[in-house]
Short mmCIF file of C-alpha atoms in Angstrom, two decimals:
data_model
loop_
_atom_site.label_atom_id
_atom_site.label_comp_id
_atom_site.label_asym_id
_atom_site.label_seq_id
_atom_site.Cartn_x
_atom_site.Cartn_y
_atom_site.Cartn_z
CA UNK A 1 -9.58 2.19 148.83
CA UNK A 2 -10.38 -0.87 151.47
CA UNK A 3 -7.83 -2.94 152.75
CA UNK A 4 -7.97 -6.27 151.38
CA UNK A 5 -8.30 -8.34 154.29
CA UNK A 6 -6.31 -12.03 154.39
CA UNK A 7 -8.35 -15.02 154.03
CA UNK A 8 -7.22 -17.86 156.74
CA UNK A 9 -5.22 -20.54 155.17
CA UNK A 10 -6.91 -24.04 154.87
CA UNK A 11 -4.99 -26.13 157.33
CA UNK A 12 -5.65 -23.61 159.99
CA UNK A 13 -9.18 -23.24 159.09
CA UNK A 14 -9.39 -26.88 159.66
CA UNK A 15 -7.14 -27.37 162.14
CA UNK A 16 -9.29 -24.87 164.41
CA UNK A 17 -12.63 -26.95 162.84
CA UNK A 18 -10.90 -30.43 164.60
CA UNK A 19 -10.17 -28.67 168.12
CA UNK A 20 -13.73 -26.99 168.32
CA UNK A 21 -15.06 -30.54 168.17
CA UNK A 22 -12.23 -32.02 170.29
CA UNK A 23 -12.91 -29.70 173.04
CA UNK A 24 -16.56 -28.63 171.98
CA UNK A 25 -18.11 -31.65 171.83
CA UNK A 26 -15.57 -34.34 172.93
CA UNK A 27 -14.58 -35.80 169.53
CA UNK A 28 -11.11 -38.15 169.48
CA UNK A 29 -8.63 -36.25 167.23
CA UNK A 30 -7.51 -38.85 165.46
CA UNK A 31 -11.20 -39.76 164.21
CA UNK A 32 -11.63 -35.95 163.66
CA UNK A 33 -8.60 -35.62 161.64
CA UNK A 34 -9.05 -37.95 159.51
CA UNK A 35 -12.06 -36.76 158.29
CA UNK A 36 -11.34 -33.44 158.11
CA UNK A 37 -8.52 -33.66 156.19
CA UNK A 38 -9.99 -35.88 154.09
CA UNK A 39 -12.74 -33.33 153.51
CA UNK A 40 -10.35 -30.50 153.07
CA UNK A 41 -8.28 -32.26 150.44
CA UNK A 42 -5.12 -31.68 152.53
CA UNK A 43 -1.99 -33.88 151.76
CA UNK A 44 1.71 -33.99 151.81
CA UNK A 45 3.18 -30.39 153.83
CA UNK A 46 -0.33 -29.17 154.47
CA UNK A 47 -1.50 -31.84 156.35
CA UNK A 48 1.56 -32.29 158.71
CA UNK A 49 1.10 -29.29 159.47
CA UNK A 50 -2.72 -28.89 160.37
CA UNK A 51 -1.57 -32.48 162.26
CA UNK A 52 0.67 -31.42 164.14
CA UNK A 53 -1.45 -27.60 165.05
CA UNK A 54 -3.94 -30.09 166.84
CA UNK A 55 -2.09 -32.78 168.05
CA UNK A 56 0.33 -30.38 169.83
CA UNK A 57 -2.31 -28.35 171.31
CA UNK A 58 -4.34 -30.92 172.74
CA UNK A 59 -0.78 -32.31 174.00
CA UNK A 60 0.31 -29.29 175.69
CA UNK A 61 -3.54 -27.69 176.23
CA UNK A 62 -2.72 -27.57 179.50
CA UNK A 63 0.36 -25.71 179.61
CA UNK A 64 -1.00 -23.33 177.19
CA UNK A 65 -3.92 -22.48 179.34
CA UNK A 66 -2.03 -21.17 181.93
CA UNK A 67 0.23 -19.55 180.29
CA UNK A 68 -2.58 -17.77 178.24
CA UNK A 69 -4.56 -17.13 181.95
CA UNK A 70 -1.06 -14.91 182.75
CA UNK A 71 -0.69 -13.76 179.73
CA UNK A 72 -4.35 -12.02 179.28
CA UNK A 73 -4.71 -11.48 183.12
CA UNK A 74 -7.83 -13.22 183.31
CA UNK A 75 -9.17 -16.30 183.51
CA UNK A 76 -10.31 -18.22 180.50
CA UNK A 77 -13.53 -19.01 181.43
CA UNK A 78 -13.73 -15.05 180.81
CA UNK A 79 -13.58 -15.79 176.91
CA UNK A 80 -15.34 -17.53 174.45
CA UNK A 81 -14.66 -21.34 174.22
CA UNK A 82 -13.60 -20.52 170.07
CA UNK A 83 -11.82 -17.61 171.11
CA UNK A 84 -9.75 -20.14 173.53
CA UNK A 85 -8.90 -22.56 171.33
CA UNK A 86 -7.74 -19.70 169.03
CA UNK A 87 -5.14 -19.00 171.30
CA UNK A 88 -3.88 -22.21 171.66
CA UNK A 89 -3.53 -22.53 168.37
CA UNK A 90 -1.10 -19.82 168.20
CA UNK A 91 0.24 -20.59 171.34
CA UNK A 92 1.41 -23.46 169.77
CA UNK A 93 2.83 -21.96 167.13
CA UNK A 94 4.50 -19.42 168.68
CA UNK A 95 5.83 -21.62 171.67
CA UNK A 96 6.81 -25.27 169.95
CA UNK A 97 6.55 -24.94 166.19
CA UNK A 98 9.07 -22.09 165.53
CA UNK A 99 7.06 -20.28 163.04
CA UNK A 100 8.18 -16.28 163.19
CA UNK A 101 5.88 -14.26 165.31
CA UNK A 102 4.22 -12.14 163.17
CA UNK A 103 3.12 -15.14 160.55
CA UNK A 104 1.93 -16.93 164.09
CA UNK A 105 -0.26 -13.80 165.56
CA UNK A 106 -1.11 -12.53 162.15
CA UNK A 107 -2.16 -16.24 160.60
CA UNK A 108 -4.21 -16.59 163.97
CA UNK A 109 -5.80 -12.91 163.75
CA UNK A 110 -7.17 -13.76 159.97
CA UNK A 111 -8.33 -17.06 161.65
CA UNK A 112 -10.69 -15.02 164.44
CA UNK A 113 -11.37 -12.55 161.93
CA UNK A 114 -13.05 -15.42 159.68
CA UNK A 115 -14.54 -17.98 161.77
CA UNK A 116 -15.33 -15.11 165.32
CA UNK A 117 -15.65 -12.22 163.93
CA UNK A 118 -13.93 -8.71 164.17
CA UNK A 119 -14.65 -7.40 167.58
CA UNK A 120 -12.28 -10.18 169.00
CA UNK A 121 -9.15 -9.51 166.69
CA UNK A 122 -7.71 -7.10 168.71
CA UNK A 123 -7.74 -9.15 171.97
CA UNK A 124 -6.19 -12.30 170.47
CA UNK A 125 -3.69 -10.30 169.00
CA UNK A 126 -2.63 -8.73 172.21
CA UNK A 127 -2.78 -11.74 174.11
CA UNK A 128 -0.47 -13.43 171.74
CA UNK A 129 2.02 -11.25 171.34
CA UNK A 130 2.35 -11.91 175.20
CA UNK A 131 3.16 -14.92 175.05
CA UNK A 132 5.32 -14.45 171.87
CA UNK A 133 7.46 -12.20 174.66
CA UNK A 134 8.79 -15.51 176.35
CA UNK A 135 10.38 -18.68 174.99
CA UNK A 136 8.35 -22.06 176.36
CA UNK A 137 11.39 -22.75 178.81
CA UNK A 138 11.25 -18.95 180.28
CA UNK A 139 7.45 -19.10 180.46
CA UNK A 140 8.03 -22.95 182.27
CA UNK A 141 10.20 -21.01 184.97
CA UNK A 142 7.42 -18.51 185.27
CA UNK A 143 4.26 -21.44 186.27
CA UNK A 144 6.93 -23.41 188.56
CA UNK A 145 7.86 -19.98 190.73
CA UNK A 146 8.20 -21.00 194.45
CA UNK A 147 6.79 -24.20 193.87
CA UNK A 148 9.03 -26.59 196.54
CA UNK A 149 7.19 -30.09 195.15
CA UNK A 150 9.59 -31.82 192.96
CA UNK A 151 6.24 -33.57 191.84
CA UNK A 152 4.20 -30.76 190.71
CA UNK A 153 7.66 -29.17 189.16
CA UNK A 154 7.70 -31.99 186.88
CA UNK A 155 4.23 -32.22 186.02
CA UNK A 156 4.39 -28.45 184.70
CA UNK A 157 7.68 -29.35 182.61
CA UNK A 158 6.46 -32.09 180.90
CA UNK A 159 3.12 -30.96 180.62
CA UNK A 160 0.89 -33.43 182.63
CA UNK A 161 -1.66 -33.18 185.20
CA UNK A 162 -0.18 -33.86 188.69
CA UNK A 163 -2.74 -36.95 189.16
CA UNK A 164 -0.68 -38.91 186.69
CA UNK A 165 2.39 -37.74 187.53
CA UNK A 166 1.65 -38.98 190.82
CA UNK A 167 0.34 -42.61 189.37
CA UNK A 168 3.26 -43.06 187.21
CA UNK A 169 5.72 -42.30 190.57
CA UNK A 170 3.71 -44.91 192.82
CA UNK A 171 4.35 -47.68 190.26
CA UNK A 172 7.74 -46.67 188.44
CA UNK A 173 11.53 -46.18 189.74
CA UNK A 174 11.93 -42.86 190.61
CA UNK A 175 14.53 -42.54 188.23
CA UNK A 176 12.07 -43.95 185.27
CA UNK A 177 9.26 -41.33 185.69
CA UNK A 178 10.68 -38.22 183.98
CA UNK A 179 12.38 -40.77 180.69
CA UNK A 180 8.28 -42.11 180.97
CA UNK A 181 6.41 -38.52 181.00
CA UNK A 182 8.75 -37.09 178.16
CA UNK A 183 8.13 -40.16 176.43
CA UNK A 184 4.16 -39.32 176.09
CA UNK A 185 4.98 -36.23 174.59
CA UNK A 186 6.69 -37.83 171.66
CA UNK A 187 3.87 -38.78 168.63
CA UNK A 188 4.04 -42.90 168.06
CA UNK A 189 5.55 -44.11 164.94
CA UNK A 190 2.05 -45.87 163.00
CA UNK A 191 2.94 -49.69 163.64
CA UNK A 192 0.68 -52.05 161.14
CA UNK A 193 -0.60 -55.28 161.91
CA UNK A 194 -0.83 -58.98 160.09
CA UNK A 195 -4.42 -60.68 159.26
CA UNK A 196 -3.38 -64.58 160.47
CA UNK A 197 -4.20 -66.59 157.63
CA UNK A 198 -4.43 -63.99 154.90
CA UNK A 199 -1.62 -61.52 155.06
CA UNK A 200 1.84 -62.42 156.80
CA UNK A 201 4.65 -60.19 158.34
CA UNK A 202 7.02 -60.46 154.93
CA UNK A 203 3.58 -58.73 153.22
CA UNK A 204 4.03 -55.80 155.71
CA UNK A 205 8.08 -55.53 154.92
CA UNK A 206 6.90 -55.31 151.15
CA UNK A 207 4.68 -51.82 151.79
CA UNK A 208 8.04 -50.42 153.22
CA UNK A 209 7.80 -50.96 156.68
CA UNK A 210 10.45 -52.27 159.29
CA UNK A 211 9.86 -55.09 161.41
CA UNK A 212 8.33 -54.73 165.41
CA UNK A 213 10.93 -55.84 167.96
CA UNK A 214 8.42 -58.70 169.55
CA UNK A 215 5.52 -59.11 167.87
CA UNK A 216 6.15 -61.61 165.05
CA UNK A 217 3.25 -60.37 162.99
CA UNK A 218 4.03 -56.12 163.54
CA UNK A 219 6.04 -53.85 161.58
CA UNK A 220 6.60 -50.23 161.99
CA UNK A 221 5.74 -47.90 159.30
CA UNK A 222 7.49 -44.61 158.35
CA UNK A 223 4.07 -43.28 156.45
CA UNK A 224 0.22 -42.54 156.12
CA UNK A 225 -1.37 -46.09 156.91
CA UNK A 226 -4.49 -44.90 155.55
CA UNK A 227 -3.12 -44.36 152.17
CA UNK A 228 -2.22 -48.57 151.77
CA UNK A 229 -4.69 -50.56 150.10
CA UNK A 230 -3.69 -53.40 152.31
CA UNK A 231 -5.01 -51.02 155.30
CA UNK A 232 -8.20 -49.85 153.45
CA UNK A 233 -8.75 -53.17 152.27
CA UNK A 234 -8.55 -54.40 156.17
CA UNK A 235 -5.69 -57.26 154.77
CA UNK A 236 -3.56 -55.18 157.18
CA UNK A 237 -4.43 -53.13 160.81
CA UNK A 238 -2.56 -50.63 162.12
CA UNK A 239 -2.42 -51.63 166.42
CA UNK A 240 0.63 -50.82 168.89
CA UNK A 241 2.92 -53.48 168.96
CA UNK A 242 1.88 -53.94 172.77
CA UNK A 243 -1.56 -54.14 171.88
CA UNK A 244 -0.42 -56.95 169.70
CA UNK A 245 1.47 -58.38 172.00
CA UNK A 246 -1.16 -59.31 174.87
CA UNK A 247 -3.23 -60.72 172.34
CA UNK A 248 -0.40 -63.04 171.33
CA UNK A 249 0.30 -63.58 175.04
CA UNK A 250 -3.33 -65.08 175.22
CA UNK A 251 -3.22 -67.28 172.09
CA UNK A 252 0.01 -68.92 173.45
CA UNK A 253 -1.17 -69.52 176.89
CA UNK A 254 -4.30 -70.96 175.91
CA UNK A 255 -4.21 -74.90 175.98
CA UNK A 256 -7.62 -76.89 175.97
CA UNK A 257 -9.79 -76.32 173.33
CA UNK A 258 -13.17 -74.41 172.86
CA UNK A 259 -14.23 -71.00 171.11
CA UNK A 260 -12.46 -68.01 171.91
CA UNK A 261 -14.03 -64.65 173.33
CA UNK A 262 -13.18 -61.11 173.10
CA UNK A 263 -15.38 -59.12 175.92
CA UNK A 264 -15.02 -56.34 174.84
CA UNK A 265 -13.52 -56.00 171.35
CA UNK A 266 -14.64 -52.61 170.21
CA UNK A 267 -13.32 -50.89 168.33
CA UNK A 268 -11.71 -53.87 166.70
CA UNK A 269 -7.55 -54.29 166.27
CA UNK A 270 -7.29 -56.94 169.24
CA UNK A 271 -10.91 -59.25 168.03
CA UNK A 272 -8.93 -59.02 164.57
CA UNK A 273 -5.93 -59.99 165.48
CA UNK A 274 -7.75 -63.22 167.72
CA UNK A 275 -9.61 -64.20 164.78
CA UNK A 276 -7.12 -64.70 162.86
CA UNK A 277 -5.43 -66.71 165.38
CA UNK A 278 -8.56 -68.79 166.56
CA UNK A 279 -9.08 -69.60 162.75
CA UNK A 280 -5.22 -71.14 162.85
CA UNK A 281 -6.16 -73.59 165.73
CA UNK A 282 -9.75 -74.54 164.62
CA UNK A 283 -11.93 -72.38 166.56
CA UNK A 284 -14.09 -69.66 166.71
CA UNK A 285 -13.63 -66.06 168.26
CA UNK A 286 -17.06 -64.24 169.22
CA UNK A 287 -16.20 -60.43 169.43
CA UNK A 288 -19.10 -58.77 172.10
CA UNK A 289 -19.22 -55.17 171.99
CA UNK A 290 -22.06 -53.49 173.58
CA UNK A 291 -21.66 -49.71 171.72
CA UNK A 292 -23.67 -50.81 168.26
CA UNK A 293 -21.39 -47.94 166.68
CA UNK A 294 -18.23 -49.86 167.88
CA UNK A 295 -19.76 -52.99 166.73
CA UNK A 296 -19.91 -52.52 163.57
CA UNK A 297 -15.94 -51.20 163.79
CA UNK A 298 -15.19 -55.06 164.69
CA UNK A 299 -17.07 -56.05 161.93
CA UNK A 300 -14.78 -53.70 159.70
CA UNK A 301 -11.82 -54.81 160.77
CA UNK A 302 -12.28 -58.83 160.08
CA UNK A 303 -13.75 -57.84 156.34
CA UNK A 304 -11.19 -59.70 154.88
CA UNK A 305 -11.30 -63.08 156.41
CA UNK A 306 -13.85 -64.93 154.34
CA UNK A 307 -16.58 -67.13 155.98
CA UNK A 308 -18.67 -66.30 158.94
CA UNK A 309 -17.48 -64.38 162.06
CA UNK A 310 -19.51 -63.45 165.16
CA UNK A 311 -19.61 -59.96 166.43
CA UNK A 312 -22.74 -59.63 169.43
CA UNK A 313 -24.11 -56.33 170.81
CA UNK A 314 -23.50 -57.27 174.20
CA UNK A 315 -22.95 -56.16 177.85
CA UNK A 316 -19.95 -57.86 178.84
CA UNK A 317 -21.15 -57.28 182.59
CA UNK A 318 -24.65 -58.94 181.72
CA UNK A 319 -23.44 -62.51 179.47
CA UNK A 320 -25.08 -63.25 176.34
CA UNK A 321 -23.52 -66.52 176.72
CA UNK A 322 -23.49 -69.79 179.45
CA UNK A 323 -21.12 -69.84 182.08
CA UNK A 324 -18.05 -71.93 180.97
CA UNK A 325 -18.22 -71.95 177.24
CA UNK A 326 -14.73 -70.54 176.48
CA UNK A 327 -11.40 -71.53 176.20
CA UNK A 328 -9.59 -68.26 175.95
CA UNK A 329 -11.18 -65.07 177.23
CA UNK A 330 -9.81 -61.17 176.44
CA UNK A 331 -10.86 -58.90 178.64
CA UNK A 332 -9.72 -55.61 177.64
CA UNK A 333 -11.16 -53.26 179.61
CA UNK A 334 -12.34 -49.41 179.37
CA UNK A 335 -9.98 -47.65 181.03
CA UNK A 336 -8.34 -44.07 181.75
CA UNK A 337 -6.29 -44.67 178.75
CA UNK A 338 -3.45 -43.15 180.65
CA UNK A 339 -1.42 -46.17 178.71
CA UNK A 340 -1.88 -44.47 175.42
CA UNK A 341 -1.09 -40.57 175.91
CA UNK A 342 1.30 -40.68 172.79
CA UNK A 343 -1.75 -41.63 170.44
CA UNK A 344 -5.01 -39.42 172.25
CA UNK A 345 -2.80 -36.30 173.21
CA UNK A 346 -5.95 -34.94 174.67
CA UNK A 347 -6.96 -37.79 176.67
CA UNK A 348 -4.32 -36.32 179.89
CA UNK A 349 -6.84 -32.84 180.15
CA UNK A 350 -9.97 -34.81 179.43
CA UNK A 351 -9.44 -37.22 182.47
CA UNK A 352 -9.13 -36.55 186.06
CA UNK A 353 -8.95 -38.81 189.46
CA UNK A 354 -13.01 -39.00 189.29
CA UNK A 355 -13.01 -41.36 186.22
CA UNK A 356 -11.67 -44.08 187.91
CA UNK A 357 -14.38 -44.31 190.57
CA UNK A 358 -16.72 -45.10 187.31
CA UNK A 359 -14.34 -47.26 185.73
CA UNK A 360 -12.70 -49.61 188.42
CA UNK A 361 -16.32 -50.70 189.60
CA UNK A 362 -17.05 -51.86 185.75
CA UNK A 363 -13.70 -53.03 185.27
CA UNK A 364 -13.88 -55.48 188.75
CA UNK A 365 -17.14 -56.64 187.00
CA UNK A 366 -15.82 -57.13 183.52
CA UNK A 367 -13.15 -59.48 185.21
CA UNK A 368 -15.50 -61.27 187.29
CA UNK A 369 -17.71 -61.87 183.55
CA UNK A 370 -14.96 -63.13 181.87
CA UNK A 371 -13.91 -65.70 184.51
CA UNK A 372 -16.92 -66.52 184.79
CA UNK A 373 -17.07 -67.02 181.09
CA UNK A 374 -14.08 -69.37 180.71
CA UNK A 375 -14.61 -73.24 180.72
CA UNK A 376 -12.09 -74.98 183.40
CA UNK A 377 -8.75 -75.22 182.34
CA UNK A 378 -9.12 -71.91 180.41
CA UNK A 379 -7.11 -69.06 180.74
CA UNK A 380 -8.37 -65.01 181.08
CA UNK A 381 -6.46 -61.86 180.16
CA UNK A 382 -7.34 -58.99 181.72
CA UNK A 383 -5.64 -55.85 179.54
CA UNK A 384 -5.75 -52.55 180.13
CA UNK A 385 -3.93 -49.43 178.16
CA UNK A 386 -3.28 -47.84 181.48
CA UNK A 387 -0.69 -47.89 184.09
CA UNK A 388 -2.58 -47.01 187.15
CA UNK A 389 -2.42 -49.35 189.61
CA UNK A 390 -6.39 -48.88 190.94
CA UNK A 391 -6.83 -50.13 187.16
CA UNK A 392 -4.25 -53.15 186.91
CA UNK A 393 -2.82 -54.91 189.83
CA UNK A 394 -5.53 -53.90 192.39
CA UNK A 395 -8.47 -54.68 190.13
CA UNK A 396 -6.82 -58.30 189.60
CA UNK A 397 -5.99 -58.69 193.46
CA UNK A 398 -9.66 -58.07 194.96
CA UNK A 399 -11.01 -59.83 192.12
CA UNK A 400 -9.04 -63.00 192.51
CA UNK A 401 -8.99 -63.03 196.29
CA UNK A 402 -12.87 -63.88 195.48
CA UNK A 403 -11.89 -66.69 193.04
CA UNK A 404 -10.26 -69.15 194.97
CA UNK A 405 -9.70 -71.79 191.89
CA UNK A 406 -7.85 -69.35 190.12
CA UNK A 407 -4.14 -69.08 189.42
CA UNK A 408 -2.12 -66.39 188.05
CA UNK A 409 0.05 -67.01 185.47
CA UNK A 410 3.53 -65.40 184.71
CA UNK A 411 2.62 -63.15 181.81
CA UNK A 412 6.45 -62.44 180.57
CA UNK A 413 6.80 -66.14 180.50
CA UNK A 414 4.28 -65.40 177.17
CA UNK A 415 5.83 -62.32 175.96
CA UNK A 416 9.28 -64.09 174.53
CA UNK A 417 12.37 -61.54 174.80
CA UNK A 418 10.61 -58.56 176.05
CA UNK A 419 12.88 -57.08 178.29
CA UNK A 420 11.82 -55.28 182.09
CA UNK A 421 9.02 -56.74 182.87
CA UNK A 422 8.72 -57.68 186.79
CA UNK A 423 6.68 -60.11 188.51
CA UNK A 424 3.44 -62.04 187.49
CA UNK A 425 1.95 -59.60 185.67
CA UNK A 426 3.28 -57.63 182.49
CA UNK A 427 3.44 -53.60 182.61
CA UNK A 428 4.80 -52.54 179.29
CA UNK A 429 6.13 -48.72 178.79
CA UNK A 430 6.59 -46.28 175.80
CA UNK A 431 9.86 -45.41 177.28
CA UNK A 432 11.57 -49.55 177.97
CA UNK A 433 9.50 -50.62 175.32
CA UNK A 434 8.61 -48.26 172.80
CA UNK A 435 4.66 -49.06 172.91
CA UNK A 436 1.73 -48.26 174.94
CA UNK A 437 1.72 -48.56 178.27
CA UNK A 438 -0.40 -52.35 178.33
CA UNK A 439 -1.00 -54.28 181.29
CA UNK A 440 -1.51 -57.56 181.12
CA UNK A 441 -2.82 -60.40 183.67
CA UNK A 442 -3.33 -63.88 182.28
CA UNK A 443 -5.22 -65.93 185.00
CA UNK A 444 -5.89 -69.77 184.66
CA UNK A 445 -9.59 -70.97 185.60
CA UNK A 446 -9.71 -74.33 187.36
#
């Protein structure tokens, strides 16, 4: 009689299905996710679970690569890409998740079995029961052997790339940079988000949640946001409370009047958030965007606020719009999203040093655009959800050493009660602050 083979269980099978398109075709996980699990029909246990299988992986993908290169004695660009991200799949499991070795290997053999095919069972099998030989902190000991950089030691600890270990250490006490590493390896608690003018912070406290530290319209939610009417509905947006607070930091430092203008507001949470605010005082926000896709996100997000609102496909570095028209001006700038490594856990692999020589060009010009764009007396922010300094203070310096009626502003002198923040500018931190890591620059135009 045949053996009756195991079928893979569902939240692996999609769990594998969300990190062949993370790291086949470079989909976001949280986007990914969400559908697939919506597809699958996975709630409650199941989808924690098949959560947490991708999230961690992509978080530690690193780690687990080497780790897997010692373990099979060869180097993974040996084996196929699905075969791969098999392994760190049950790398995970077998490493951070706790789940007995012989549900881990055997759950992950099924997996190849079903979605590879046979010929490839017995090497991920092997392979993982490798691994399973070590605990994470014995295997740690075995990748930092004879390495004398106290740098590079704690980049293989806490499971980062050296390149932002090294950024975090140029612009953070040297005491601060291990409490802010370990900090992006902790998953952010969803935070939702008020609608100005339609829904209020005492609606969020009524869906369960608890109220942000700073942000008066924020309030931190133990639960599925996607599961609240309020979110679905767009009444409420889930955004970091530090997103939320430089866009408050703009609205308050914003005194002569005039339209508003979000550079560029794709996907949506900040232009939102503005709208709302700009309605409060009397004037219009216009949301540019140029990704059409992205667009149509903005458009999305403000569903609920009745009337007209503005959303352009435009390049912020080529102005749909005269010089001078605006009062307030966000400029929130694409970036190495190094700020946000709690939320895109593969965003730390996907990125290396060579990004920023295509981003801090664009983001120089975006600046430039949006002083250009603001009407005298106005006042720019320039945001960014990154720490590194060739993205925040040095993009602001050359830019406004070119702008000679210009003034910086003192940013924490707009961000009421928010503790550690030094200087001008405002660099907030998952681990002082419990949010992304925003920057924020608020220069006056004269």
């Amino acid at each position: 009689m045949a053996a009756v083979r195991r079928r893979a269980d569902l939240p692996r099978v999609t769990a594998f299905a969300v990190l062949r398109a993370v790291t086949g075709d470079g989909a976001y996980p949280n986007i990914e996710l969400s559908h697939a699990l919506r597809s699958a029909g996975l709630t409650g246990r199941d989808a924690a679970f098949a959560t947490e299988l991708v999230n961690g992986t992509c978080r530690f993908q690193g780690t687990y690569d080497r780790i897997l290169a010692v373990a099979g004695r060869r180097p993974l660009t040996t084996l196929q890409p699905a075969v791969v991200d098999l392994l760190r799949l049950g790398t995970h499991q077998l490493l951070a998740m706790r789940i007995p070795v012989h549900a881990a290997v055997a759950a992950t053999v099924d997996l190849a079995r079903e979605r590879v095919g046979e010929r490839v069972t017995g090497l991920v099998n092997a392979i993982l029961r490798k691994v399973a030989a070590k605990e994470l902190s014995d295997w740690m000991e075995v990748l930092v052997a004879g390495e004398t950089d106290p740098l590079v030691v704690l980049a293989t600890r806490l499971h980062h790339p050296e390149w932002i270990v090294r950024a975090y250490a140029d612009v953070l006490p040297a005491d601060e940079v291990e409490a802010a590493l370990a900090a992006n390896n902790e998953p952010a608690a969803p935070t939702l988000v008020c609608r100005p003018g339609i829904t209020d912070r005492r609606d969020l406290l009524a869906l369960g949640a608890e109220p942000c530290r700073w942000s008066p319209v924020g309030a931190r939610y133990d639960g599925v946001p996607g599961e609240l009417e309020d979110v679905r509905s767009a009444r409420v947006g889930v955004q970091d409370e530090g997103s939320q607070l430089v866009a408050l930091a703009l609205s308050r430092a914003v005194e002569v009047a005039g339209p508003w203008l979000d550079l560029c507001a794709g996907p949506g949470g900040k232009a939102a958030l503005l709208h709302g605010l700009a309605r409060e005082r009397g004037v219009p926000l216009v949301a540019a965007e140029v990704a059409p896709h992205r667009a149509r996100l903005i458009d999305r997000a403000m569903a609920a606020y009745p009337g007209p609102h503005t959303v352009i496909c435009a390049d912020g570095t080529r102005p749909a719009w005269a010089p001078g028209s605006f009062a307030a001006v966000l400029a929130d700038v694409p970036c190495t999203g190094l700020g946000a490594l709690r939320r895109r856990p593969e965003s730390r692999w996907r990125r290396d040093p060579a990004s920023l020589g295509d981003l801090v060009p664009l983001q120089r010009a975006l600046l430039r655009s949006a002083l250009a764009a603001a009407r005298p007396g106005g006042v720019v922010a320039y945001v960014t959800c990154s720490p590194h300094a060739a993205e925040t203070t040095e993009v602001v310096d050359a830019v406004l050493a070119d702008h000679p009626h210009t003034r910086l502003l003192s940013a924490p002198q707009y961000l009421p009660g928010v503790p550690g923040l030094r200087g001008d500018t405002a660099q907030l931190w998952p681990h002082r602050h419990g949010t992304d890591a925003m920057f924020l620059a608020l220069v006056a135009v004269a």
